[in-house]
Amino acid sequence: MNIKENIQELRKGISENVKLVCVSKFHSEDIIMEAYDAGERNFGESRVQELVAKYPNLPEDIQWHFIGHLQTNKIKYIAKFVSLIHGVDSFRLLKGIDRHAKRADRVVKCLLQVRIADEDTKYGFTPDELREMLEDKEFLELENVEIAGLMGMATFTDDKEQVRSEFQFLKRLYDEIKEKYFAGKSSFQELSMGMSDDYPIAIEEGSTMIRIGTAIFGKRG
Ligand SMILES: *Cc1c(COP(=O)(O)O)cnc(C)c1O
């Protein structure tokens, strides 16, 4: 498994407008450094404990993405340094992030996760829950979070057409939300969708940010 070659191969196939988050969960600091030395600066982790253990040992110019399901009681461990939280899936969690970001004297960027998959195991807002929150007065008062866009995960299936239609659904919702609630705000600009198995489809359907683990680092564990 040559990480540098995997990255070069991957980057050859994607346009420069698409941001790459290297998903380093379950991989050691040495392995992460191989991707770092190949020029990558955006890394994604899905467990708070693991992220908190790794980040002090790695270069300061790494941008850390939290991509997992974040529990409210763990926000405080990452609020000081995280660059983008991808999986914000409830108003309660967003309010918690706002509170901890304020204490850390920061504005933390967040993506709102939408449940697009046909699986109960995946988290996220429904489109109606999302609109309801965005119209809530309390939402408008949050000052220490910046909504940078939406995130979603397609169903884990070999049915490419199903995956494509889930990504299309998310892209349409993204366009609607951007126009309706974030008009004129350039901060709302990311659509995080696509993983090792489905990123080419995600990019065709409008992804701006892909989260890739296996295709860079090989199988986990
Ligand atoms: C693990 C994970 C990824 C990366 O998955 P691969 O299939 O290894 O590319 C992307 N997004 C989320 C939310 C993940 O948990």
Tab-separated table of C-alpha atoms and ligand atoms in Angstrom:
chain	number	residue	atom	x	y	z
A	1	MET	CA	0.000	0.000	0.000
A	2	ASN	CA	1.732	3.142	-1.183
A	3	ILE	CA	-0.104	6.092	0.290
A	4	LYS	CA	1.621	8.722	-1.821
A	5	GLU	CA	0.758	6.846	-5.019
A	6	ASN	CA	-2.826	6.372	-3.904
A	7	ILE	CA	-3.151	10.094	-3.308
A	8	GLN	CA	-1.585	10.997	-6.654
A	9	GLU	CA	-3.887	8.563	-8.411
A	10	LEU	CA	-6.935	9.936	-6.615
A	11	ARG	CA	-6.009	13.562	-7.236
A	12	LYS	CA	-5.475	12.883	-10.952
A	13	GLY	CA	-9.126	11.945	-11.235
A	14	ILE	CA	-10.666	14.886	-9.391
A	15	SER	CA	-10.840	18.558	-10.271
A	16	GLU	CA	-9.064	21.127	-8.122
A	17	ASN	CA	-12.398	22.529	-6.977
A	18	VAL	CA	-13.181	19.363	-5.066
A	19	LYS	CA	-11.644	19.325	-1.602
A	20	LEU	CA	-10.143	16.113	-0.308
A	21	VAL	CA	-10.475	15.099	3.327
A	22	CYS	CA	-8.169	12.165	4.123
A	23	VAL	CA	-10.054	9.975	6.567
A	24	SER	CA	-7.369	8.742	8.937
A	25	LYS	CA	-9.506	7.033	11.600
A	26	PHE	CA	-7.886	3.853	12.991
A	27	HIS	CA	-4.581	4.748	11.316
A	28	SER	CA	-1.408	5.656	13.188
A	29	GLU	CA	0.364	8.985	13.282
A	30	ASP	CA	3.161	7.573	11.088
A	31	ILE	CA	0.649	6.653	8.424
A	32	ILE	CA	-0.950	10.086	8.641
A	33	MET	CA	2.499	11.654	8.169
A	34	GLU	CA	2.901	9.797	4.883
A	35	ALA	CA	-0.183	11.563	3.544
A	36	TYR	CA	0.995	14.827	5.095
A	37	ASP	CA	4.356	14.488	3.369
A	38	ALA	CA	2.511	13.888	0.106
A	39	GLY	CA	1.027	17.365	0.573
A	40	GLU	CA	-2.308	16.670	2.254
A	41	ARG	CA	-3.464	18.977	5.042
A	42	ASN	CA	-7.097	18.019	5.627
A	43	PHE	CA	-7.697	14.966	7.784
A	44	GLY	CA	-10.893	13.473	9.115
A	45	GLU	CA	-11.511	11.495	12.283
A	46	SER	CA	-14.747	10.010	13.563
A	47	ARG	CA	-14.017	9.403	17.246
A	48	VAL	CA	-13.332	12.202	19.700
A	49	GLN	CA	-10.902	10.238	21.860
A	50	GLU	CA	-8.828	9.208	18.901
A	51	LEU	CA	-8.721	12.716	17.472
A	52	VAL	CA	-7.770	14.262	20.814
A	53	ALA	CA	-4.964	11.726	21.232
A	54	LYS	CA	-3.507	12.281	17.777
A	55	TYR	CA	-3.720	15.974	17.177
A	56	PRO	CA	-1.041	17.233	19.636
A	57	ASN	CA	1.480	14.850	18.041
A	58	LEU	CA	0.946	16.027	14.500
A	59	PRO	CA	1.827	19.234	12.607
A	60	GLU	CA	-0.081	22.358	13.559
A	61	ASP	CA	-1.067	23.219	10.024
A	62	ILE	CA	-3.305	20.158	9.726
A	63	GLN	CA	-6.973	21.045	9.420
A	64	TRP	CA	-8.938	18.537	11.444
A	65	HIS	CA	-12.392	17.502	10.305
A	66	PHE	CA	-14.702	15.719	12.674
A	67	ILE	CA	-16.787	13.401	10.512
A	68	GLY	CA	-18.431	11.065	13.006
A	69	HIS	CA	-21.487	11.225	15.199
A	70	LEU	CA	-20.637	13.832	17.838
A	71	GLN	CA	-22.105	13.500	21.307
A	72	THR	CA	-22.958	16.714	23.112
A	73	ASN	CA	-20.845	15.816	26.135
A	74	LYS	CA	-17.719	15.457	23.957
A	75	ILE	CA	-17.863	18.795	22.132
A	76	LYS	CA	-15.664	20.431	24.730
A	77	TYR	CA	-12.671	18.254	23.824
A	78	ILE	CA	-12.503	19.393	20.202
A	79	ALA	CA	-14.063	22.879	20.212
A	80	LYS	CA	-10.691	24.594	20.604
A	81	PHE	CA	-9.066	23.237	17.488
A	82	VAL	CA	-11.451	21.467	15.105
A	83	SER	CA	-11.738	23.139	11.674
A	84	LEU	CA	-14.981	21.645	10.406
A	85	ILE	CA	-17.605	19.454	12.057
A	86	HIS	CA	-19.348	17.480	9.291
A	87	GLY	CA	-22.017	15.574	11.135
A	88	VAL	CA	-24.196	18.104	12.931
A	89	ASP	CA	-27.456	16.204	13.121
A	90	SER	CA	-29.556	18.026	15.725
A	91	PHE	CA	-30.366	21.539	16.888
A	92	ARG	CA	-29.326	20.537	20.395
A	93	LEU	CA	-25.869	19.557	19.165
A	94	LEU	CA	-25.509	22.787	17.189
A	95	LYS	CA	-26.408	24.834	20.271
A	96	GLY	CA	-23.848	22.874	22.275
A	97	ILE	CA	-21.161	23.572	19.679
A	98	ASP	CA	-22.062	27.263	19.742
A	99	ARG	CA	-21.707	27.352	23.531
A	100	HIS	CA	-18.317	25.628	23.570
A	101	ALA	CA	-17.044	27.653	20.618
A	102	LYS	CA	-17.935	30.807	22.513
A	103	ARG	CA	-15.931	29.643	25.515
A	104	ALA	CA	-12.992	28.949	23.224
A	105	ASP	CA	-13.483	32.389	21.652
A	106	ARG	CA	-13.939	30.898	18.200
A	107	VAL	CA	-16.443	30.530	15.429
A	108	VAL	CA	-16.628	26.837	14.549
A	109	LYS	CA	-17.635	25.813	11.033
A	110	CYS	CA	-20.299	23.143	10.791
A	111	LEU	CA	-22.018	21.102	8.111
A	112	LEU	CA	-25.581	20.007	8.721
A	113	GLN	CA	-26.005	16.296	8.115
A	114	VAL	CA	-29.033	15.186	6.153
A	115	ARG	CA	-30.300	11.639	6.292
A	116	ILE	CA	-30.453	10.555	2.669
A	117	ALA	CA	-29.788	6.829	3.055
A	118	ASP	CA	-32.325	4.130	3.200
A	119	GLU	CA	-30.776	2.829	6.449
A	120	ASP	CA	-31.771	3.416	10.056
A	121	THR	CA	-28.148	3.388	11.145
A	122	LYS	CA	-27.384	6.742	9.539
A	123	TYR	CA	-27.903	9.986	11.365
A	124	GLY	CA	-29.149	13.302	10.104
A	125	PHE	CA	-31.931	15.830	9.773
A	126	THR	CA	-34.905	15.231	7.524
A	127	PRO	CA	-35.436	18.123	5.095
A	128	ASP	CA	-38.383	19.355	7.179
A	129	GLU	CA	-36.435	19.265	10.436
A	130	LEU	CA	-33.676	21.193	8.702
A	131	ARG	CA	-35.993	23.955	7.440
A	132	GLU	CA	-37.674	24.160	10.824
A	133	MET	CA	-34.368	24.734	12.587
A	134	LEU	CA	-33.176	27.277	10.043
A	135	GLU	CA	-36.349	29.285	10.631
A	136	ASP	CA	-36.133	29.119	14.413
A	137	LYS	CA	-35.405	32.422	16.129
A	138	GLU	CA	-32.976	30.670	18.442
A	139	PHE	CA	-30.990	29.469	15.437
A	140	LEU	CA	-30.622	32.993	14.147
A	141	GLU	CA	-29.139	34.048	17.467
A	142	LEU	CA	-26.230	31.611	17.379
A	143	GLU	CA	-23.030	33.581	16.946
A	144	ASN	CA	-20.211	31.098	17.372
A	145	VAL	CA	-21.120	28.577	14.697
A	146	GLU	CA	-20.941	29.136	10.963
A	147	ILE	CA	-23.023	26.884	8.754
A	148	ALA	CA	-20.689	26.010	5.906
A	149	GLY	CA	-23.016	23.656	4.029
A	150	LEU	CA	-24.529	20.180	4.097
A	151	MET	CA	-23.220	16.648	4.429
A	152	GLY	CA	-24.723	13.266	3.660
A	153	MET	CA	-23.915	9.592	3.321
A	154	ALA	CA	-25.542	7.407	0.701
A	155	THR	CA	-26.852	3.923	1.358
A	156	PHE	CA	-24.187	1.209	1.477
A	157	THR	CA	-25.263	-0.702	-1.631
A	158	ASP	CA	-24.026	-1.900	-5.017
A	159	ASP	CA	-26.993	-0.207	-6.644
A	160	LYS	CA	-25.263	2.781	-8.249
A	161	GLU	CA	-28.525	4.325	-9.402
A	162	GLN	CA	-29.837	4.402	-5.858
A	163	VAL	CA	-26.629	6.054	-4.660
A	164	ARG	CA	-26.860	8.567	-7.496
A	165	SER	CA	-30.453	9.456	-6.745
A	166	GLU	CA	-29.637	9.971	-3.047
A	167	PHE	CA	-26.812	12.357	-3.973
A	168	GLN	CA	-29.106	14.168	-6.427
A	169	PHE	CA	-31.666	14.556	-3.672
A	170	LEU	CA	-29.052	16.089	-1.371
A	171	LYS	CA	-27.774	18.442	-4.085
A	172	ARG	CA	-31.301	19.720	-4.780
A	173	LEU	CA	-31.860	20.276	-1.073
A	174	TYR	CA	-28.483	22.039	-0.818
A	175	ASP	CA	-29.427	24.420	-3.653
A	176	GLU	CA	-32.802	25.119	-2.082
A	177	ILE	CA	-31.382	25.756	1.391
A	178	LYS	CA	-28.608	27.944	0.044
A	179	GLU	CA	-31.021	30.094	-1.890
A	180	LYS	CA	-33.683	30.290	0.801
A	181	TYR	CA	-31.629	30.736	3.971
A	182	PHE	CA	-28.095	31.677	2.965
A	183	ALA	CA	-28.592	33.961	-0.028
A	184	GLY	CA	-25.614	36.246	-0.432
A	185	LYS	CA	-23.617	34.395	2.211
A	186	SER	CA	-20.497	32.970	0.681
A	187	SER	CA	-19.818	30.982	3.841
A	188	PHE	CA	-22.439	28.413	2.816
A	189	GLN	CA	-20.501	26.668	0.060
A	190	GLU	CA	-19.694	23.040	0.860
A	191	LEU	CA	-21.538	19.905	-0.056
A	192	SER	CA	-19.690	17.059	1.655
A	193	MET	CA	-20.621	13.814	-0.049
A	194	GLY	CA	-18.668	10.864	-1.405
A	195	MET	CA	-16.439	8.202	0.147
A	196	SER	CA	-14.016	5.652	-1.359
A	197	ASP	CA	-16.746	3.582	-3.006
A	198	ASP	CA	-18.981	6.313	-4.329
A	199	TYR	CA	-16.983	9.529	-4.732
A	200	PRO	CA	-16.988	9.573	-8.567
A	201	ILE	CA	-20.801	9.584	-8.526
A	202	ALA	CA	-20.868	12.166	-5.727
A	203	ILE	CA	-18.632	14.516	-7.726
A	204	GLU	CA	-20.764	14.105	-10.846
A	205	GLU	CA	-23.741	15.100	-8.728
A	206	GLY	CA	-22.165	18.242	-7.300
A	207	SER	CA	-20.004	17.314	-4.313
A	208	THR	CA	-17.456	19.944	-3.283
A	209	MET	CA	-15.773	17.852	-0.603
A	210	ILE	CA	-15.079	14.125	-0.515
A	211	ARG	CA	-14.117	12.096	2.550
A	212	ILE	CA	-11.741	9.310	1.566
A	213	GLY	CA	-10.228	6.663	3.837
A	214	THR	CA	-9.816	3.227	2.282
A	215	ALA	CA	-8.769	4.437	-1.186
A	216	ILE	CA	-5.819	6.268	0.416
A	217	PHE	CA	-4.823	4.240	3.447
A	218	GLY	CA	-6.149	0.781	2.598
A	219	LYS	CA	-8.497	-1.257	4.704
A	220	ARG	CA	-8.831	-0.372	8.389
A	221	GLY	CA	-7.865	-2.812	11.117
B	1	LIG	C1	-15.072	6.275	7.587
B	1	LIG	C2	-15.813	7.369	6.951
B	1	LIG	C3	-15.471	7.825	5.660
B	1	LIG	C4	-14.401	7.192	4.796
B	1	LIG	O1	-14.823	5.956	4.322
B	1	LIG	P1	-13.990	5.127	3.220
B	1	LIG	O2	-15.019	4.221	2.640
B	1	LIG	O3	-12.918	4.405	3.951
B	1	LIG	O4	-13.471	6.090	2.240
B	1	LIG	C5	-16.164	8.913	5.151
B	1	LIG	N1	-17.127	9.526	5.850
B	1	LIG	C6	-17.493	9.120	7.069
B	1	LIG	C7	-18.574	9.852	7.790
B	1	LIG	C8	-16.852	8.031	7.659
B	1	LIG	O5	-17.223	7.622	8.886
